[in-house]
Tab-separated table of C-alpha atoms and ligand atoms in Angstrom:
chain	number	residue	atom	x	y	z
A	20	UNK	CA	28.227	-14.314	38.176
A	21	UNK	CA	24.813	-13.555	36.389
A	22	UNK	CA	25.257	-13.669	32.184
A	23	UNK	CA	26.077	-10.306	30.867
A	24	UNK	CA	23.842	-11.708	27.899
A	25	UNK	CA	24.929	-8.706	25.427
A	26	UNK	CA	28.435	-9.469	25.913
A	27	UNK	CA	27.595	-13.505	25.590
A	28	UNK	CA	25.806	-12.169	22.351
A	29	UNK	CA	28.688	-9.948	21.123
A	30	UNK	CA	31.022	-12.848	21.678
A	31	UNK	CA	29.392	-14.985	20.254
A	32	UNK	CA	28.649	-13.062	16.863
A	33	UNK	CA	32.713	-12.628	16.684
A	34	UNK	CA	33.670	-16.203	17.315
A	35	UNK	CA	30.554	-17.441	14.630
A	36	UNK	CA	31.191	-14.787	12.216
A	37	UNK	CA	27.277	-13.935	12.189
A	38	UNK	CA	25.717	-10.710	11.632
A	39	UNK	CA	22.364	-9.962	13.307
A	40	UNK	CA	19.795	-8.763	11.268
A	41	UNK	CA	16.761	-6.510	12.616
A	42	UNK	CA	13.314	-5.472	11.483
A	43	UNK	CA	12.094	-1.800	12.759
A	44	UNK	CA	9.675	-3.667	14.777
A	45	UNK	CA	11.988	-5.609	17.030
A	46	UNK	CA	11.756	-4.955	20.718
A	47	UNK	CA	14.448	-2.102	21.741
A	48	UNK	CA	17.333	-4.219	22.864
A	49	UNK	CA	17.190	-6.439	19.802
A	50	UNK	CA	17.606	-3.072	17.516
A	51	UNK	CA	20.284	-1.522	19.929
A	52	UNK	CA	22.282	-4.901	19.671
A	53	UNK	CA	21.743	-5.750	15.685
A	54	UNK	CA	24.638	-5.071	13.495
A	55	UNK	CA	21.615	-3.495	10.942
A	56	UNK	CA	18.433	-2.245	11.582
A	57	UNK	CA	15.839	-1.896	8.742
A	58	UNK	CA	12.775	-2.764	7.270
A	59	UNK	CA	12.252	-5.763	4.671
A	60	UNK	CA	13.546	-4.286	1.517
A	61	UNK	CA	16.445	-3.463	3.812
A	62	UNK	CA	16.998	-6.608	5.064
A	63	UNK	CA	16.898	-7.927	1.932
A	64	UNK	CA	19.531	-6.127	0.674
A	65	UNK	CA	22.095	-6.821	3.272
A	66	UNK	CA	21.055	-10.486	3.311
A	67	UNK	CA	22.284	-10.454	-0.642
A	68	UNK	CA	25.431	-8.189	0.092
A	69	UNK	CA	26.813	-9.913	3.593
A	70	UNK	CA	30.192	-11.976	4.004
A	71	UNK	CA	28.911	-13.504	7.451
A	72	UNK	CA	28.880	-17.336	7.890
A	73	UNK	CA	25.685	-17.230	9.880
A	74	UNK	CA	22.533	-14.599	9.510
A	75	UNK	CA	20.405	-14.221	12.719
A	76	UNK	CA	17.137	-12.820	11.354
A	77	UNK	CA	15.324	-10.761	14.414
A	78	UNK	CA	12.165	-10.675	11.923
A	79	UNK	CA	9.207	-12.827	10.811
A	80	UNK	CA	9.265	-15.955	9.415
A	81	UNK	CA	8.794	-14.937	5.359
A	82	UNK	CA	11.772	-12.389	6.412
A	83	UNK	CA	14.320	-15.419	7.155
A	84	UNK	CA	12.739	-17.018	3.949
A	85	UNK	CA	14.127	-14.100	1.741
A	86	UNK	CA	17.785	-14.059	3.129
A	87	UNK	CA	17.709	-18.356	2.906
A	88	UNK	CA	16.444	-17.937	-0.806
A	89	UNK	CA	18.720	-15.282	-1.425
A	90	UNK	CA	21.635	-16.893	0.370
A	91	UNK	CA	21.528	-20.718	-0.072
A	92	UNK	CA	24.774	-21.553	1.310
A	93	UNK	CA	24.654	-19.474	4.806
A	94	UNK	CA	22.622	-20.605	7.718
A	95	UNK	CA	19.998	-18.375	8.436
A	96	UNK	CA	18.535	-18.154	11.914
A	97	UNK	CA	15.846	-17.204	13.890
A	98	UNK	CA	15.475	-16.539	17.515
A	99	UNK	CA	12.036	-17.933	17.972
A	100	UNK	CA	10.735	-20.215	14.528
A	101	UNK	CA	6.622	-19.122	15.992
A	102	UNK	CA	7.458	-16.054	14.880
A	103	UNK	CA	5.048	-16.183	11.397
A	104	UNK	CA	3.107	-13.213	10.041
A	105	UNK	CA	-1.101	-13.284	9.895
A	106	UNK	CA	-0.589	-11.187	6.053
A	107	UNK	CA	1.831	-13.911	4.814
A	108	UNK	CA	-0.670	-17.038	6.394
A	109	UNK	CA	-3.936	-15.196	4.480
A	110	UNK	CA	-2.372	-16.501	1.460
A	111	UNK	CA	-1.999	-20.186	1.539
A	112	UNK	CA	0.177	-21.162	-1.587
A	113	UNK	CA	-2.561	-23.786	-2.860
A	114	UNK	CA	-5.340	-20.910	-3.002
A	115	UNK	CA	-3.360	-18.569	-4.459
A	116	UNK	CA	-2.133	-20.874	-7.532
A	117	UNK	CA	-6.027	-21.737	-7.823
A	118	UNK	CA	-6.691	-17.943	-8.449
A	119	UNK	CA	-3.833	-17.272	-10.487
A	120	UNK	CA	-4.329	-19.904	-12.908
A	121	UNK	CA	-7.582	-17.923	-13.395
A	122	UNK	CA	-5.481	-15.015	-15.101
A	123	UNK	CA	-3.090	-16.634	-17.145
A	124	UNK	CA	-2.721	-13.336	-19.049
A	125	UNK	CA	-1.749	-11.096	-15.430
A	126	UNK	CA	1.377	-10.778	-14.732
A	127	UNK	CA	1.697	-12.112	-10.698
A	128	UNK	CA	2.933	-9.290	-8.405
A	129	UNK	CA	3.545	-10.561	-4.704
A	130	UNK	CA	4.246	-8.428	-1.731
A	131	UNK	CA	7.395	-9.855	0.284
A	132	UNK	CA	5.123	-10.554	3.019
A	133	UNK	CA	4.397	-13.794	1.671
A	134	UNK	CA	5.838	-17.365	1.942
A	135	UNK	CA	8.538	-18.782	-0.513
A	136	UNK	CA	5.758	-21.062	-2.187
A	137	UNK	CA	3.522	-18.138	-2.798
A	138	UNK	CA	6.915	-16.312	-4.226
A	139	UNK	CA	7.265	-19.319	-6.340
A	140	UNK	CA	3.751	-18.517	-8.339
A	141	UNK	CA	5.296	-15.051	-8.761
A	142	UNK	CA	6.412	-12.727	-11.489
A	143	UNK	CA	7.942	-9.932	-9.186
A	144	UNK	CA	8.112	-9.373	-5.549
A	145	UNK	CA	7.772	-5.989	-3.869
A	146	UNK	CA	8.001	-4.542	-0.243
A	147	UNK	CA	5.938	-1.285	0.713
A	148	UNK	CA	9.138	0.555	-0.577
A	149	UNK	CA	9.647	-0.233	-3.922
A	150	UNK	CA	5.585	-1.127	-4.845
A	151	UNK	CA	4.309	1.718	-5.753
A	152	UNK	CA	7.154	2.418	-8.564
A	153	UNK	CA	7.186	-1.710	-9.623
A	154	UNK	CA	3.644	-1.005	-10.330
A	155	UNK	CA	4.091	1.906	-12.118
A	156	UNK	CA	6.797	0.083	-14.619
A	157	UNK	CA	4.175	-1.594	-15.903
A	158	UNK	CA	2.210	-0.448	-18.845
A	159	UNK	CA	-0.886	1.814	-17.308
A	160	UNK	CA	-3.346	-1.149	-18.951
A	161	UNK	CA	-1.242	-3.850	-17.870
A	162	UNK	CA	-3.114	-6.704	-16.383
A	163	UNK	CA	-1.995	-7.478	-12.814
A	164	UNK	CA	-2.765	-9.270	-10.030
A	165	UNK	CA	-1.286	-7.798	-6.598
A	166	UNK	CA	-1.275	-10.016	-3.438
A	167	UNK	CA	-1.691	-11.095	-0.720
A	168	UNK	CA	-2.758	-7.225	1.105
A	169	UNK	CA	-5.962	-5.512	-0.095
A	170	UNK	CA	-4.620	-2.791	2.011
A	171	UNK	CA	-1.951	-1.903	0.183
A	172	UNK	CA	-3.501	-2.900	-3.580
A	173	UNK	CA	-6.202	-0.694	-2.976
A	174	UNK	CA	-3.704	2.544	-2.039
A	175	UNK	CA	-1.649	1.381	-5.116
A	176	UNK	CA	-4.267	1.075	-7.042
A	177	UNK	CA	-6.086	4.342	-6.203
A	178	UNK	CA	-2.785	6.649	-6.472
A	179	UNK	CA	-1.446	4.948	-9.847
A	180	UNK	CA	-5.204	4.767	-11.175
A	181	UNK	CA	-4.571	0.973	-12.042
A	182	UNK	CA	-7.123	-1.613	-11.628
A	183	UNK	CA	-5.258	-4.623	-10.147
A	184	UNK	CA	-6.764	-8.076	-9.119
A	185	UNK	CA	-6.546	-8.209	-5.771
A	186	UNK	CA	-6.101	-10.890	-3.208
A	187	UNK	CA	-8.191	-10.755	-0.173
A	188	UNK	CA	-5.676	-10.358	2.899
A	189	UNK	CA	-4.402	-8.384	5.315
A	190	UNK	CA	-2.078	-7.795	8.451
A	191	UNK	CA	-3.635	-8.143	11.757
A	192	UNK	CA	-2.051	-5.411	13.493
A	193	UNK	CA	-3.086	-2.957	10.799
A	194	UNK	CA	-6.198	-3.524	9.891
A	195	UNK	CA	-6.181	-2.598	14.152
A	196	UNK	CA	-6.094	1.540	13.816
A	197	UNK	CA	-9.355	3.001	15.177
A	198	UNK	CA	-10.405	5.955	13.221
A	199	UNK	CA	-12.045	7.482	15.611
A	200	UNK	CA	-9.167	7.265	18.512
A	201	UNK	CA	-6.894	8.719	15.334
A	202	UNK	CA	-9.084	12.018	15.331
A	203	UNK	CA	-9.567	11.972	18.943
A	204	UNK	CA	-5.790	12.322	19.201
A	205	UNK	CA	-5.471	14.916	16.591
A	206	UNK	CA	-8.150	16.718	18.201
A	207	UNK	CA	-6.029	16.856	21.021
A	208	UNK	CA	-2.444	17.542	19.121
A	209	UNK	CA	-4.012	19.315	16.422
A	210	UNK	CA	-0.279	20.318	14.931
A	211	UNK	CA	0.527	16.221	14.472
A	212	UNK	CA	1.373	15.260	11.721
A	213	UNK	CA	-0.574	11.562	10.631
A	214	UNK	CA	1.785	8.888	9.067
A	215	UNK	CA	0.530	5.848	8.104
A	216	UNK	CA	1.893	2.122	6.814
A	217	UNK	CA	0.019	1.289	4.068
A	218	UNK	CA	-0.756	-1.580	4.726
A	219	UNK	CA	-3.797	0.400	6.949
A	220	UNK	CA	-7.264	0.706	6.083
A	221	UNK	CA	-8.634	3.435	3.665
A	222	UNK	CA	-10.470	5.537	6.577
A	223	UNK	CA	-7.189	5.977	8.029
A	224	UNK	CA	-5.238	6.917	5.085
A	225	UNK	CA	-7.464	9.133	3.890
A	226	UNK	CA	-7.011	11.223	7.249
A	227	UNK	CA	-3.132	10.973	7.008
A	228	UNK	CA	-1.004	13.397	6.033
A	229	UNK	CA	2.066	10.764	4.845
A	230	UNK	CA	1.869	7.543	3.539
A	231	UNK	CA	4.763	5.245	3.249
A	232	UNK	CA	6.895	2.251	4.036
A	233	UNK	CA	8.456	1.421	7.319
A	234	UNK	CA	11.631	3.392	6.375
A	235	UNK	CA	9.594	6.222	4.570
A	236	UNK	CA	8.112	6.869	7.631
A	237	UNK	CA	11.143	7.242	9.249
A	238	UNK	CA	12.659	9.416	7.074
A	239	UNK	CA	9.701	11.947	6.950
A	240	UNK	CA	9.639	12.016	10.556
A	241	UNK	CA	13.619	13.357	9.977
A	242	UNK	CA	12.889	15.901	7.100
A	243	UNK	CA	9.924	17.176	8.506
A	244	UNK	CA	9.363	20.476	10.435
A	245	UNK	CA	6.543	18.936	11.937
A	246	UNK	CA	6.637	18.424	16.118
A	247	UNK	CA	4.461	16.130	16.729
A	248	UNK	CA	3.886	12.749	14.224
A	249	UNK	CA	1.051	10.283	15.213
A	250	UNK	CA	2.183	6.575	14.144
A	251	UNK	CA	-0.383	4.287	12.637
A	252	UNK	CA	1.780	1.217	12.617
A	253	UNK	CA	3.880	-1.117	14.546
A	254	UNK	CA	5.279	0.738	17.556
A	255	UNK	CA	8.452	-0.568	17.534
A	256	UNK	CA	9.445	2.129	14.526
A	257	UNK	CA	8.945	4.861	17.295
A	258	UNK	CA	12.288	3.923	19.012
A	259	UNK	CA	14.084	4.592	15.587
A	260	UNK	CA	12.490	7.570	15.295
A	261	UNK	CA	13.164	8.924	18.651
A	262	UNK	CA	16.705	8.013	17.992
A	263	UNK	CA	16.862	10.630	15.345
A	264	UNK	CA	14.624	12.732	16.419
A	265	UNK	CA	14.680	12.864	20.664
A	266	UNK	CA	13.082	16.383	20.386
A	267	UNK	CA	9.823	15.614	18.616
A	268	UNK	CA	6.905	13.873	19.947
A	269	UNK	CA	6.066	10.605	18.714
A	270	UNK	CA	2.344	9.037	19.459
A	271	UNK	CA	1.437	5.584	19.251
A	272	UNK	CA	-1.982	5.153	16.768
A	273	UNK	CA	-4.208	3.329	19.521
A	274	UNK	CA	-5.943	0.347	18.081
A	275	UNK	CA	-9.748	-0.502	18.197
A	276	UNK	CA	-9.164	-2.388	21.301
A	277	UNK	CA	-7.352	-0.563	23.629
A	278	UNK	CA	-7.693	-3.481	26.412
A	279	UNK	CA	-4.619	-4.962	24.150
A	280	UNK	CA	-1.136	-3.956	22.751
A	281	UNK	CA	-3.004	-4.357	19.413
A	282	UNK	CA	-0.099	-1.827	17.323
A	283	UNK	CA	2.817	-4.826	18.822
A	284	UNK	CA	3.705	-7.400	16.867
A	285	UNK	CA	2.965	-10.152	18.521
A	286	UNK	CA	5.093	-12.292	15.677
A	287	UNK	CA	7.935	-9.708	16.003
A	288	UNK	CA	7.836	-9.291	19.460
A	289	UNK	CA	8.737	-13.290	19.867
A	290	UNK	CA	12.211	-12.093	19.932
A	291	UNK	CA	14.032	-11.954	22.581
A	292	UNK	CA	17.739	-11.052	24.003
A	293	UNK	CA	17.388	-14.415	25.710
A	294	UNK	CA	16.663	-16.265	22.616
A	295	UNK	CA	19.311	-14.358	20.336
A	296	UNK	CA	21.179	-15.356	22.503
A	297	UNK	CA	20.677	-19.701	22.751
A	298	UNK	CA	20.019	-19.249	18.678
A	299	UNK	CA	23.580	-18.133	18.666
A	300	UNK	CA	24.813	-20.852	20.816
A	301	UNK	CA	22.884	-23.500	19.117
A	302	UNK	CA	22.480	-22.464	16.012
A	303	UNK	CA	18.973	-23.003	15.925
A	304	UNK	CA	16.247	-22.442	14.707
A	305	UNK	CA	16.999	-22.637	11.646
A	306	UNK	CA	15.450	-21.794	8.477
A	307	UNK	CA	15.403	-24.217	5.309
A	308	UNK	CA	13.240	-23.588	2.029
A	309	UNK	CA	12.667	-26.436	-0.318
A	310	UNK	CA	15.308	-26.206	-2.896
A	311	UNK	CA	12.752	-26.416	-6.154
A	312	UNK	CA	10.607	-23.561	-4.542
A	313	UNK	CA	13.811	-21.529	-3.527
A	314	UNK	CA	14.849	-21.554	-7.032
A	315	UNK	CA	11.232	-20.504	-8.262
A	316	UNK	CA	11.122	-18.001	-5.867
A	317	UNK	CA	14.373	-16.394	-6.237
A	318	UNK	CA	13.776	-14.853	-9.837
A	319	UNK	CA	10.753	-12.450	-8.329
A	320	UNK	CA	12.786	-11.511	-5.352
A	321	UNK	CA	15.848	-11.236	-7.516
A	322	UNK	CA	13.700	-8.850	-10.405
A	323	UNK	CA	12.739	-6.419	-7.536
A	324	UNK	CA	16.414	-6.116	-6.205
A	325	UNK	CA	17.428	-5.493	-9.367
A	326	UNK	CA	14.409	-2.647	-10.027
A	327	UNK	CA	15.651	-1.045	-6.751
A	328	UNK	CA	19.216	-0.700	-7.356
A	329	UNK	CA	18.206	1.836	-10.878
B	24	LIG	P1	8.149	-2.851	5.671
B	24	LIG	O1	8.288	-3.345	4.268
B	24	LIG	O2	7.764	-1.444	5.733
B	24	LIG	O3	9.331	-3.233	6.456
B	24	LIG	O4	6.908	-3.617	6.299
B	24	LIG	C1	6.956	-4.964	6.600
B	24	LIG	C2	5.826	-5.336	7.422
B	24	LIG	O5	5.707	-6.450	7.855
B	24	LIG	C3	4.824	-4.323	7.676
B	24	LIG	O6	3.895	-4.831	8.542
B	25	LIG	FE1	3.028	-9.458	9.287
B	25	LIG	FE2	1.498	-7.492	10.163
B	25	LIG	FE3	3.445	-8.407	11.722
B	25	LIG	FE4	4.007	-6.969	9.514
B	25	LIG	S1	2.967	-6.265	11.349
B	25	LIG	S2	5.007	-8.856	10.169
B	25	LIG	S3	2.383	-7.658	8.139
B	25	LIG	S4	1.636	-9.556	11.041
């Protein structure tokens, strides 16, 4: 008889005492069959609070990272160890000290999409969730330096009127969103409501009417009497949202190059039930972080967690 592989999985999860952890942008079956879906502040969170033996992180690399730093004495998994993230790799930890030694007087904020040595040269880590306030805490003349997305340090810095030093990277997938398809669609669905990650490039939020965070997005597509929502970031978010919403109309932002699934993943999409699956029965991958970085690294993560539980 043919592998039910969601019962192996269920099993499995019992007999290890492992919780499966999910990003918004995991492939369907991955979020139906995680114990918690959310995005990274999220994931965070439940990494810190969890009794479970073994965490399965169906996320990217950096993701894993945060849950090992946070939780040195569980074994944190991952279904496929490719899965990285092109924001976290613009900002190789050796550059970044290079430019931060530059600024000995900024204080060194880090988005979480970065790796545990580039946490390590950091004063506080944020997520798209809690950034925009972190910033804020800080005195309006405060000297900062904000990496590794321009992205999203340029939209921080242009609704907080700070003037953060920014590092030069971005995401791959969202730096994808074609302007013009974005007004061609709302052309066409002129009642749509825009919502943007953003972690997108000015042109596009400019035209949105919503910017926010993985979850944000997720919860104005719930409050809102809008109909219609075009998505400018990772698909996967849409099944959420449809699961909440199954009467509105949610449309995929298409990318600049249509000939490819340019809003996937293609880091988050590694995932599959398959490979849940053999990471549960071999408990591998596995990820480790460098005990002198994890305990660099685990102030900044452990200063944001504590901002976002005021
Ligand atoms: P969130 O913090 O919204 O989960 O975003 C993480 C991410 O990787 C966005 O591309
Ligand atoms: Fe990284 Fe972009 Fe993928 Fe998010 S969508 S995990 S920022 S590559």
């Amino acid at each position: 008889m043919a592998l039910d592989i969601r019962e192996a999985i269920n099993s499995l999860r019992r007999e290890k005492r492992a919780v499966i952890l999910a990003h918004y942008y995991q492939r369907a079956d991955i979020q139906d069959i995680a114990d918690y879906v959310g995005d990274s502040l999220a994931l965070a969170q439940w990494a810190e609070r969890t009794d479970a033996e073994i965490i399965v992180l169906c996320g990217v690399h950096f993701m894993g990272e945060t849950a090992k730093i946070l939780c040195p004495d569980k074994k944190v998994l991952i279904p496929d160890a490719e899965a990285g993230c092109s924001l976290a790799d613009s900002c190789p930890a050796s550059d970044f000290e290079t430019f931060v030694r530059q600024y000995p007087k900024h204080t060194v904020i880090s988005y979480v999409n970065t790796s545990a040595a580039v946490k390590a040269l950091t004063d506080i880590v944020v997520t798209s969730t809690n950034a925009r306030s972190i910033v804020e805490s800080f005195p309006q003349d405060a000297p900062l330096i904000f990496g590794p997305d321009r992205n999203l340090g340029n939209y921080i810095n242009s609704v907080t009127g700070r003037r953060m030093l920014l590092w030069d990277g971005a995401c791959h997938v969202h730096e994808q969103f074609s302007l013009e398809k974005i007004l061609a669609l709302k052309r066409q669905y002129p009642q749509a409501a825009v919502i943007t990650h953003p972690e997108c490039k000015r042109p596009v939020i400019q035209v949105s009417d919503f910017v926010g965070s993985t979850a944000a997005l997720i919860g104005f597509t719930k409050r809102s009497e809008h109909m219609q929502f075009i998505v400018a970031t990772e698909s996967g978010v849409i099944h959420d949202m449809r699961k909440h919403s199954p009467h509105k109309l949610f449309l995929p932002a298409p990318p600049e190059d249509s000939t490819c699934a340019c809003n996937e993943c293609s880091f988050m999409r590694l995932h599959t039930m398959e490979k849940l699956y053999r990471c549960l029965r071999d408990e591998t991958p596995e990820i480790q972080v460098d005990e002198a970085i994890r305990l660099r690294a685990l102030l900044p993560i452990r200063r944001m967690l504590d901002f976002s539980k005021k």
